[in-house]
PDB file of C-alpha atoms in Angstrom:
ATOM      1  CA  MET A   1      -6.614 -13.800 -45.553  1.00 61.00           C
ATOM      2  CA  ASN A   2     -10.276 -14.143 -44.614  1.00 84.00           C
ATOM      3  CA  ILE A   3      -9.273 -15.858 -41.374  1.00 85.00           C
ATOM      4  CA  LEU A   4      -7.045 -12.929 -40.485  1.00 84.00           C
ATOM      5  CA  TYR A   5      -9.866 -10.418 -41.076  1.00 87.00           C
ATOM      6  CA  MET A   6     -12.332 -12.557 -39.122  1.00 87.00           C
ATOM      7  CA  SER A   7      -9.838 -12.852 -36.235  1.00 87.00           C
ATOM      8  CA  ILE A   8      -9.310  -9.105 -36.181  1.00 90.00           C
ATOM      9  CA  LEU A   9     -13.051  -8.481 -36.323  1.00 89.00           C
ATOM     10  CA  LEU A  10     -13.744 -11.005 -33.545  1.00 88.00           C
ATOM     11  CA  GLY A  11     -10.965  -9.548 -31.390  1.00 88.00           C
ATOM     12  CA  SER A  12     -12.308  -6.033 -31.952  1.00 89.00           C
ATOM     13  CA  VAL A  13     -15.819  -7.093 -30.958  1.00 88.00           C
ATOM     14  CA  PHE A  14     -14.545  -8.766 -27.768  1.00 86.00           C
ATOM     15  CA  PHE A  15     -12.476  -5.699 -26.919  1.00 87.00           C
ATOM     16  CA  PHE A  16     -15.426  -3.332 -27.557  1.00 86.00           C
ATOM     17  CA  GLN A  17     -17.694  -5.528 -25.415  1.00 82.00           C
ATOM     18  CA  SER A  18     -15.102  -5.507 -22.637  1.00 83.00           C
ATOM     19  CA  ILE A  19     -14.919  -1.723 -22.674  1.00 84.00           C
ATOM     20  CA  LEU A  20     -18.711  -1.374 -22.547  1.00 82.00           C
ATOM     21  CA  GLY A  21     -18.929  -4.008 -19.795  1.00 81.00           C
ATOM     22  CA  PHE A  22     -16.318  -2.084 -17.836  1.00 83.00           C
ATOM     23  CA  LEU A  23     -18.382   1.102 -18.220  1.00 82.00           C
ATOM     24  CA  GLN A  24     -21.446  -0.725 -16.894  1.00 82.00           C
ATOM     25  CA  VAL A  25     -19.514  -1.959 -13.859  1.00 83.00           C
ATOM     26  CA  LYS A  26     -18.214   1.577 -13.363  1.00 86.00           C
ATOM     27  CA  ASN A  27     -21.827   2.840 -13.387  1.00 85.00           C
ATOM     28  CA  PHE A  28     -22.741   0.228 -10.761  1.00 86.00           C
ATOM     29  CA  VAL A  29     -19.833   1.236  -8.515  1.00 87.00           C
ATOM     30  CA  LYS A  30     -20.729   4.938  -8.865  1.00 90.00           C
ATOM     31  CA  VAL A  31     -24.383   4.390  -7.931  1.00 90.00           C
ATOM     32  CA  PHE A  32     -23.470   1.937  -5.151  1.00 89.00           C
ATOM     33  CA  ARG A  33     -20.954   4.314  -3.536  1.00 90.00           C
ATOM     34  CA  LYS A  34     -23.397   7.220  -3.782  1.00 91.00           C
ATOM     35  CA  MET A  35     -26.042   5.142  -2.020  1.00 89.00           C
ATOM     36  CA  CYS A  36     -23.549   3.947   0.622  1.00 88.00           C
ATOM     37  CA  LYS A  37     -23.124   7.564   1.716  1.00 89.00           C
ATOM     38  CA  ASN A  38     -26.826   7.525   2.732  1.00 86.00           C
ATOM     39  CA  GLY A  39     -26.560   4.380   4.891  1.00 85.00           C
ATOM     40  CA  LYS A  40     -26.727   0.620   4.493  1.00 86.00           C
ATOM     41  CA  VAL A  41     -27.265  -0.770   1.007  1.00 88.00           C
ATOM     42  CA  LEU A  42     -28.894  -4.079   0.185  1.00 86.00           C
ATOM     43  CA  ILE A  43     -28.355  -5.720  -3.169  1.00 87.00           C
ATOM     44  CA  GLY A  44     -31.022  -7.865  -4.760  1.00 86.00           C
ATOM     45  CA  LYS A  45     -30.085  -9.626  -7.947  1.00 84.00           C
ATOM     46  CA  ASN A  46     -31.657 -11.799 -10.568  1.00 78.00           C
ATOM     47  CA  PRO A  47     -28.933 -12.563 -13.110  1.00 72.00           C
ATOM     48  CA  LYS A  48     -29.875 -14.227 -16.376  1.00 68.00           C
ATOM     49  CA  LYS A  49     -27.689 -15.321 -19.292  1.00 63.00           C
ATOM     50  CA  PHE A  50     -30.089 -15.027 -22.241  1.00 64.00           C
ATOM     51  CA  LYS A  51     -32.984 -13.077 -20.701  1.00 68.00           C
ATOM     52  CA  ALA A  52     -33.157  -9.685 -19.059  1.00 71.00           C
ATOM     53  CA  GLY A  53     -31.283  -9.664 -15.764  1.00 76.00           C
ATOM     54  CA  THR A  54     -32.065  -7.332 -12.898  1.00 84.00           C
ATOM     55  CA  LEU A  55     -30.064  -5.692 -10.137  1.00 86.00           C
ATOM     56  CA  LEU A  56     -31.733  -3.804  -7.278  1.00 89.00           C
ATOM     57  CA  LEU A  57     -29.998  -1.489  -4.813  1.00 91.00           C
ATOM     58  CA  LEU A  58     -31.891  -0.525  -1.657  1.00 91.00           C
ATOM     59  CA  ASN A  59     -30.889   2.056   0.952  1.00 90.00           C
ATOM     60  CA  ILE A  60     -32.390   0.961   4.243  1.00 89.00           C
ATOM     61  CA  ASP A  61     -32.477   2.484   7.706  1.00 88.00           C
ATOM     62  CA  GLU A  62     -32.028   0.676  11.036  1.00 85.00           C
ATOM     63  CA  HIS A  63     -35.661  -0.536  10.952  1.00 85.00           C
ATOM     64  CA  ALA A  64     -35.347  -1.974   7.393  1.00 86.00           C
ATOM     65  CA  ASN A  65     -37.413   0.810   5.846  1.00 89.00           C
ATOM     66  CA  ILE A  66     -36.464   1.522   2.247  1.00 91.00           C
ATOM     67  CA  ILE A  67     -35.077   5.048   1.899  1.00 91.00           C
ATOM     68  CA  HIS A  68     -33.936   4.945  -1.748  1.00 92.00           C
ATOM     69  CA  ALA A  69     -34.260   2.282  -4.433  1.00 92.00           C
ATOM     70  CA  GLN A  70     -32.554   1.965  -7.810  1.00 92.00           C
ATOM     71  CA  ILE A  71     -32.999  -0.819 -10.331  1.00 90.00           C
ATOM     72  CA  MET A  72     -31.132  -1.893 -13.455  1.00 87.00           C
ATOM     73  CA  THR A  73     -32.968  -4.187 -15.857  1.00 82.00           C
ATOM     74  CA  GLY A  74     -31.845  -5.245 -19.266  1.00 76.00           C
ATOM     75  CA  ILE A  75     -30.267  -7.762 -21.572  1.00 71.00           C
ATOM     76  CA  THR A  76     -27.436  -5.670 -22.960  1.00 71.00           C
ATOM     77  CA  ILE A  77     -24.511  -3.827 -21.485  1.00 71.00           C
ATOM     78  CA  PHE A  78     -26.346  -0.560 -22.158  1.00 72.00           C
ATOM     79  CA  ALA A  79     -28.665  -1.032 -19.132  1.00 77.00           C
ATOM     80  CA  ARG A  80     -28.362   1.692 -16.492  1.00 83.00           C
ATOM     81  CA  PHE A  81     -29.854   2.282 -13.039  1.00 87.00           C
ATOM     82  CA  LYS A  82     -33.224   3.989 -12.696  1.00 90.00           C
ATOM     83  CA  LYS A  83     -35.020   5.145  -9.574  1.00 91.00           C
ATOM     84  CA  LEU A  84     -37.717   2.826  -8.257  1.00 88.00           C
ATOM     85  CA  THR A  85     -39.816   5.263  -6.248  1.00 88.00           C
ATOM     86  CA  ALA A  86     -42.762   2.860  -5.923  1.00 89.00           C
ATOM     87  CA  ILE A  87     -41.119   0.983  -3.039  1.00 89.00           C
ATOM     88  CA  GLU A  88     -39.436   3.920  -1.303  1.00 89.00           C
ATOM     89  CA  GLY A  89     -40.757   4.532   2.191  1.00 89.00           C
ATOM     90  CA  LYS A  90     -41.997   0.955   2.606  1.00 90.00           C
ATOM     91  CA  SER A  91     -40.748  -1.605   5.087  1.00 88.00           C
ATOM     92  CA  LEU A  92     -38.701  -4.321   3.380  1.00 88.00           C
ATOM     93  CA  PRO A  93     -39.948  -7.218   5.586  1.00 87.00           C
ATOM     94  CA  ILE A  94     -43.571  -6.190   5.087  1.00 87.00           C
ATOM     95  CA  LEU A  95     -43.075  -5.670   1.361  1.00 87.00           C
ATOM     96  CA  ALA A  96     -41.392  -9.069   0.954  1.00 86.00           C
ATOM     97  CA  SER A  97     -44.079 -10.882   2.933  1.00 85.00           C
ATOM     98  CA  ASN A  98     -47.125  -9.183   1.375  1.00 83.00           C
ATOM     99  CA  TYR A  99     -48.223 -11.234  -1.637  1.00 83.00           C
ATOM    100  CA  ASP A 100     -50.658  -8.604  -2.926  1.00 86.00           C
ATOM    101  CA  GLU A 101     -48.062  -5.846  -2.691  1.00 85.00           C
ATOM    102  CA  LEU A 102     -45.407  -7.919  -4.489  1.00 85.00           C
ATOM    103  CA  ASN A 103     -47.782  -8.732  -7.348  1.00 86.00           C
ATOM    104  CA  LYS A 104     -47.857  -5.037  -8.273  1.00 88.00           C
ATOM    105  CA  TYR A 105     -44.362  -5.466  -9.730  1.00 88.00           C
ATOM    106  CA  ASN A 106     -43.063  -7.520 -12.625  1.00 86.00           C
ATOM    107  CA  LYS A 107     -41.471 -10.920 -12.064  1.00 86.00           C
ATOM    108  CA  LEU A 108     -37.886  -9.669 -12.253  1.00 85.00           C
ATOM    109  CA  THR A 109     -38.473  -6.907  -9.713  1.00 86.00           C
ATOM    110  CA  LYS A 110     -40.275  -9.314  -7.365  1.00 88.00           C
ATOM    111  CA  GLU A 111     -37.377 -11.754  -7.462  1.00 87.00           C
ATOM    112  CA  CYS A 112     -34.913  -8.950  -6.729  1.00 87.00           C
ATOM    113  CA  ILE A 113     -36.945  -7.716  -3.759  1.00 88.00           C
ATOM    114  CA  LEU A 114     -37.090 -11.253  -2.358  1.00 88.00           C
ATOM    115  CA  ASN A 115     -33.357 -11.750  -2.963  1.00 87.00           C
ATOM    116  CA  ALA A 116     -32.566  -8.475  -1.181  1.00 87.00           C
ATOM    117  CA  TYR A 117     -34.748  -9.550   1.744  1.00 88.00           C
ATOM    118  CA  ARG A 118     -33.000 -12.940   1.856  1.00 87.00           C
ATOM    119  CA  ASN A 119     -29.632 -11.144   1.928  1.00 84.00           C
ATOM    120  CA  PHE A 120     -30.912  -8.895   4.719  1.00 86.00           C
ATOM    121  CA  ILE A 121     -31.972 -11.898   6.814  1.00 85.00           C
ATOM    122  CA  ASN A 122     -28.682 -13.718   6.160  1.00 82.00           C
ATOM    123  CA  PHE A 123     -26.705 -10.658   7.215  1.00 79.00           C
ATOM    124  CA  LYS A 124     -28.791 -10.108  10.347  1.00 79.00           C
ATOM    125  CA  THR A 125     -28.491 -13.773  11.392  1.00 80.00           C
ATOM    126  CA  GLY A 126     -24.763 -13.878  10.724  1.00 73.00           C
ATOM    127  CA  LYS A 127     -24.949 -16.294   7.801  1.00 74.00           C
ATOM    128  CA  MET A 128     -23.421 -13.715   5.461  1.00 65.00           C
ATOM    129  CA  SER A 129     -19.856 -12.570   5.968  1.00 57.00           C
ATOM    130  CA  ARG A 130     -18.286  -9.215   5.135  1.00 57.00           C
ATOM    131  CA  GLU A 131     -16.367 -10.883   2.276  1.00 53.00           C
ATOM    132  CA  ASP A 132     -19.713 -11.660   0.596  1.00 52.00           C
ATOM    133  CA  LEU A 133     -20.354  -7.922   0.427  1.00 54.00           C
ATOM    134  CA  ASP A 134     -17.076  -7.124  -1.357  1.00 50.00           C
ATOM    135  CA  THR A 135     -17.766  -4.852  -4.328  1.00 48.00           C
ATOM    136  CA  SER A 136     -14.249  -4.486  -5.680  1.00 51.00           C
ATOM    137  CA  THR A 137     -13.916  -5.140  -9.386  1.00 49.00           C
ATOM    138  CA  ASN A 138     -10.881  -6.583 -11.111  1.00 54.00           C
ATOM    139  CA  PHE A 139     -11.100  -5.453 -14.732  1.00 51.00           C
ATOM    140  CA  LEU A 140      -8.564  -8.066 -15.839  1.00 55.00           C
ATOM    141  CA  SER A 141     -10.736 -10.899 -14.493  1.00 53.00           C
ATOM    142  CA  LEU A 142     -13.320 -10.352 -17.233  1.00 53.00           C
ATOM    143  CA  PRO A 143     -13.821 -13.475 -19.376  1.00 56.00           C
ATOM    144  CA  VAL A 144     -12.403 -11.875 -22.501  1.00 56.00           C
ATOM    145  CA  PHE A 145      -9.043 -11.306 -20.804  1.00 59.00           C
ATOM    146  CA  SER A 146      -8.943 -14.904 -19.573  1.00 63.00           C
ATOM    147  CA  LEU A 147      -9.588 -16.016 -23.145  1.00 65.00           C
ATOM    148  CA  TRP A 148      -6.820 -13.792 -24.506  1.00 69.00           C
ATOM    149  CA  LYS A 149      -4.439 -15.009 -21.781  1.00 74.00           C
ATOM    150  CA  ASN A 150      -5.105 -18.638 -22.715  1.00 75.00           C
ATOM    151  CA  ILE A 151      -4.607 -17.873 -26.416  1.00 79.00           C
ATOM    152  CA  LEU A 152      -1.277 -16.167 -25.698  1.00 81.00           C
ATOM    153  CA  ILE A 153      -0.094 -19.035 -23.494  1.00 83.00           C
ATOM    154  CA  ASN A 154      -1.009 -21.562 -26.190  1.00 82.00           C
ATOM    155  CA  LYS A 155       0.779 -19.493 -28.846  1.00 81.00           C
ATOM    156  CA  PHE A 156       3.841 -19.292 -26.581  1.00 80.00           C
ATOM    157  CA  TYR A 157       3.957 -23.070 -26.123  1.00 83.00           C
ATOM    158  CA  GLU A 158       3.351 -23.544 -29.844  1.00 81.00           C
ATOM    159  CA  ILE A 159       6.291 -21.280 -30.735  1.00 81.00           C
ATOM    160  CA  LYS A 160       8.453 -22.860 -28.053  1.00 76.00           C
ATOM    161  CA  GLY A 161       7.638 -26.338 -29.403  1.00 75.00           C
ATOM    162  CA  LYS A 162       8.583 -25.323 -32.984  1.00 67.00           C
ATOM    163  CA  ARG A 163      12.000 -24.031 -31.872  1.00 62.00           C
ATOM    164  CA  LYS A 164      12.929 -27.390 -30.326  1.00 57.00           C
ATOM    165  CA  LEU A 165      12.444 -29.135 -33.684  1.00 49.00           C
TER     166      LEU A 165
END
């Protein structure tokens, strides 16, 4: 019986995590679409598995000046976007190339700014395709659903194998 309770508890935790992860992705899409209405959006990311990850969204104009900036930093699925007004109004190429200016920010923010600048250069030089900028989210592609799918397939083959005997 303990295995049954542990399985139910583990399944509940995975399901709860999936729901909260979905809400975080929904928050990203909401903020991203809102910023897209104001012009081009650059994404700078610094994903980590066991440390705080960071995601930076930058609205830029045609001269690569930062109009709006939002950043999400955190370890858990409770992280949300916050305004980063310190870099608004600055030129992204100058900000990314100025060592003294970059050192005003923490390591995660610096890496996101540099990643956003790298994405900007790749897009401008044609090394980044439109498919790389796809922001659609398939909720069923989350790892927990893949795990459940594999468990169900294994159970199906297990049941099918028992019926042949």
